[in-house]
Amino acid sequence: MVGLKDVARDTGLSIRTVSRVMTGKGAVSERALAKVMESATRLGYRPNRAARSLKLNQSYEVTVILSGIDELFMEKVYFMEKALRESGYWVSLLMAESGAESSNDIPAIIEEALDRRPAAIVIRGGIEREIAKIEDSGIPYLLIDSMYSYDSVNINRSQGVYDAVKYLHSTGRRKIAYAGMGEPENQANMSRLPGYIKAINELRLFPEMLSGNTVLSAEQFENGRYVAHQIDLERSPDAIIAYSDFMAMGLLAGFYDRKIRVPDQIAVVGFDDRPAASRSAPPLTTVRQPNKEVGLKAAEIILKKIAGEAAPEGGWTCALPTTLVVRETS
Amino acid sequence: MVGLKDVARDTGLSIRTVSRVMTGKGAVSERALAKVMESATRLGYRPNRAARSLKLNQSYEVTVILSGIDELFMEKVYFMEKALRESGYWVSLLMAESGAESSNDIPAIIEEALDRRPAAIVIRGGIEREIAKIEDSGIPYLLIDSMYSYDSVNINRSQGVYDAVKYLHSTGRRKIAYAGMGEPENQANMSRLPGYIKAINELRLFPEMLSGNTVLSAEQFENGRYVAHQIDLERSPDAIIAYSDFMAMGLLAGFYDRKIRVPDQIAVVGFDDRPAASRSAPPLTTVRQPNKEVGLKAAEIILKKIAGEAAPEGGWTCALPTTLVVRETS
DNA sequence: TTGTAGGCGTTATCAG
DNA sequence: CTGATAACGCCTACAA
């Protein structure tokens, strides 16, 4: 592998001068610069990152901890990786068991992440229980899609649901229910409910909370189907806003089973806008997560934290806006 | 950060002895070993990988190049990462544009991957056009899901389709068609067709090739729906094996549009067994990709290539078996 | 069984 | 503007 030394020998200049050219720090004569550049490209010089890391005592690695596989989160990672790469950082992956929120896999994964001494650690919301350990380590970290009050990039789910209610009302629906996962008061529901309540109040409607079978709450699709089967046709709502696209698709399946027509008899709105949402029958009206914006914002904050920039009041945190995607279930 | 030196000072031993304990190479007295271990854990010693990499002149990074986001591929990466981690390697990510097979993004991404001098490079099949450059670099590489003859871990798609035909026949179907993407002779179809033809011949049936609208071939779901709409009800097949789950779900949607009942009037079998396959209406019978086995096998080969083990005759390559998952569309 | 010393490729200090 | 030279933390001949 060709290093500084080789370029130095080739140009007849000193290592120091070649280094100055490469880092762009320090004054170098026109002539030397041209010579070094030519030689470096001709020889195919590639800086040794290990040596640089050692010397500078800093890593260029941002470790992302994944729990399970989620297309939406990967989309966020996609934009984040791209942005971080442009700033010279690498993204490395640490994959925990699927549904690891409650897994004992997580402490070990966090230990591993710390051992690697990355420049920063990114964690998907839902597994933040152990975050204190990371905070203590001093390594910059960032949560994505968290519901807790650590440094994080979030989505304004409440606003998404608010918009959905307002939209459904504008199309003539008057009995608009919210179908959540498990207990109404759990974190996931709580991040959506304020928007629902607010919109319902503003429109002087009555709130209705549909709750899935808590035993089944691990499977969103089944939960949605379950809710669809439970609904009383006589006094049923004329619109349902679901906790997620998966749940909404379960509702669709349940209504299909019962030959209830969507959207004629009842409208269904999902949440997330997963790729699958456009392929359901009928294609799902849903609230789109701003994946690109989240990824970019995450990269921005990570870079600032690495650079040691002081956190704004209340810490690094933001809630990015969603957009409503109207398809054929409403 | 606490290093070898700190532990040495703390124990009163030399750096060399501490190092011997840490690497496990070389004889150390019981007493020294115990002392070092105690001190190391108490002080929280963490080896500096940059220094080690520099000294040993080797990286512990396996770079995975992703083009777009695919749940199935991520599942493979999940198992691969886990296995590689157990051998002390990290997985880092390089994300190319979605659908980058034909994108000019790829050469730049490959350059970037090479610049990082990873211990190995893993690429998803479909973007192997530039693989020669990697092969020349001498960095161990591995393709996954490739259809070309580089070192790769593959899936025996042909066998999957063969099994599907045999199964459909066993349930009484006699007019079993294959619905592919674009031109029948393209690579993706060619990896499946031999199994179809073989089974059809063995059963003394007649082959029937349904071809999607090539213009639409980029969108599998739409392509499937298109095929479903084209089918002549009079002389239609009584079973269709689709190129992919997405296409199969498009078929389902198309038959739903035309009020053709699945599986009563026609059976549909997908390929991949994506998570979505179990959530379609009706749930899809499909050919499951062996994601775990692929990930594990990939890690195994990568490790061997890194270790410099000689390739078996014909290079590192294998085709892992699929399994048929029977649900409700057949 | 243990220790000394040199070097991996970079960056950065300090003299020229 | 340029060039010796000393680290960075780890590994490993070679000595003791």
XYZ file of C-alpha atoms in Angstrom, chain A residues 1-2 46-51 53-54 57 61 66 69 71 74-75 77-78 81-82 85 89-98 109 111-112 114-117 219 221 246 256 278-279 281, chain B residues 1-2 46-51 53-54 57 61 66 69 71 74-75 77-78 81-82 85 89-98 109 111-112 114-117 219 221 246 256 278-279 281:
92
model
C 0.000 0.000 0.000
C 1.340 3.343 -0.989
C -4.679 6.200 0.004
C -4.423 7.563 3.508
C -4.247 4.958 6.233
C -7.206 5.674 8.430
C -5.979 3.491 11.243
C -2.820 5.576 11.540
C -7.241 7.572 13.978
C -4.429 6.543 16.230
C -7.217 9.777 18.806
C -17.160 5.494 12.901
C -30.686 -1.805 14.912
C -35.353 -4.971 10.460
C -37.736 -0.627 6.042
C -33.421 1.789 6.979
C -34.644 4.609 4.809
C -30.318 5.332 7.834
C -29.891 5.647 4.090
C -25.283 7.468 5.967
C -25.082 9.534 2.818
C -20.162 9.923 4.462
C -17.656 9.317 8.572
C -18.514 5.654 8.262
C -21.629 4.008 9.463
C -21.259 0.646 11.112
C -24.014 -1.690 12.078
C -24.822 -3.539 15.243
C -27.856 -5.726 14.864
C -29.845 -6.796 17.886
C -32.498 -9.416 17.887
C -35.765 -8.517 16.334
C -25.009 -4.871 22.257
C -21.374 -2.876 25.678
C -20.112 -3.890 22.275
C -19.037 1.217 23.663
C -16.070 -1.120 23.206
C -15.753 0.010 19.635
C -15.317 3.583 20.780
C -48.735 -8.393 15.898
C -51.774 -6.780 11.427
C -49.771 -2.693 9.398
C -62.871 -7.671 3.688
C -49.523 1.690 -1.796
C -49.986 -1.987 -2.602
C -56.310 -3.355 -1.695
C -8.850 6.041 27.697
C -7.126 3.307 29.584
C -10.352 -1.362 26.074
C -7.930 -2.195 23.318
C -7.365 0.561 20.807
C -8.364 -0.944 17.511
C -6.781 1.801 15.487
C -3.403 1.010 16.990
C -4.993 -2.218 12.916
C -2.013 -0.024 12.225
C -1.780 -3.782 8.967
C -14.138 -3.928 8.807
C -26.485 -1.869 -0.332
C -33.522 -1.079 0.897
C -36.011 -6.420 3.968
C -31.260 -6.998 5.530
C -32.271 -10.273 7.092
C -27.097 -9.068 6.687
C -28.502 -9.575 10.167
C -23.264 -9.407 10.988
C -23.904 -11.542 14.024
C -19.071 -9.976 15.050
C -15.273 -8.076 12.683
C -17.418 -5.033 12.178
C -19.897 -4.513 9.420
C -20.009 -1.106 7.845
C -22.558 0.152 5.429
C -22.304 1.899 2.116
C -25.683 2.776 0.729
C -26.154 3.349 -2.967
C -29.200 4.842 -4.548
C -32.220 2.663 -4.719
C -19.465 3.758 -4.179
C -14.189 3.558 -5.152
C -15.241 4.616 -1.678
C -11.840 0.423 -1.827
C -10.565 3.609 -0.213
C -11.669 2.312 3.128
C -9.473 -0.739 2.735
C -42.701 -2.307 -10.761
C -46.732 -5.340 -8.198
C -44.646 -8.592 -5.049
C -59.648 -9.344 -7.029
C -48.346 -13.644 5.215
C -50.450 -10.498 5.308
C -55.522 -11.430 1.266
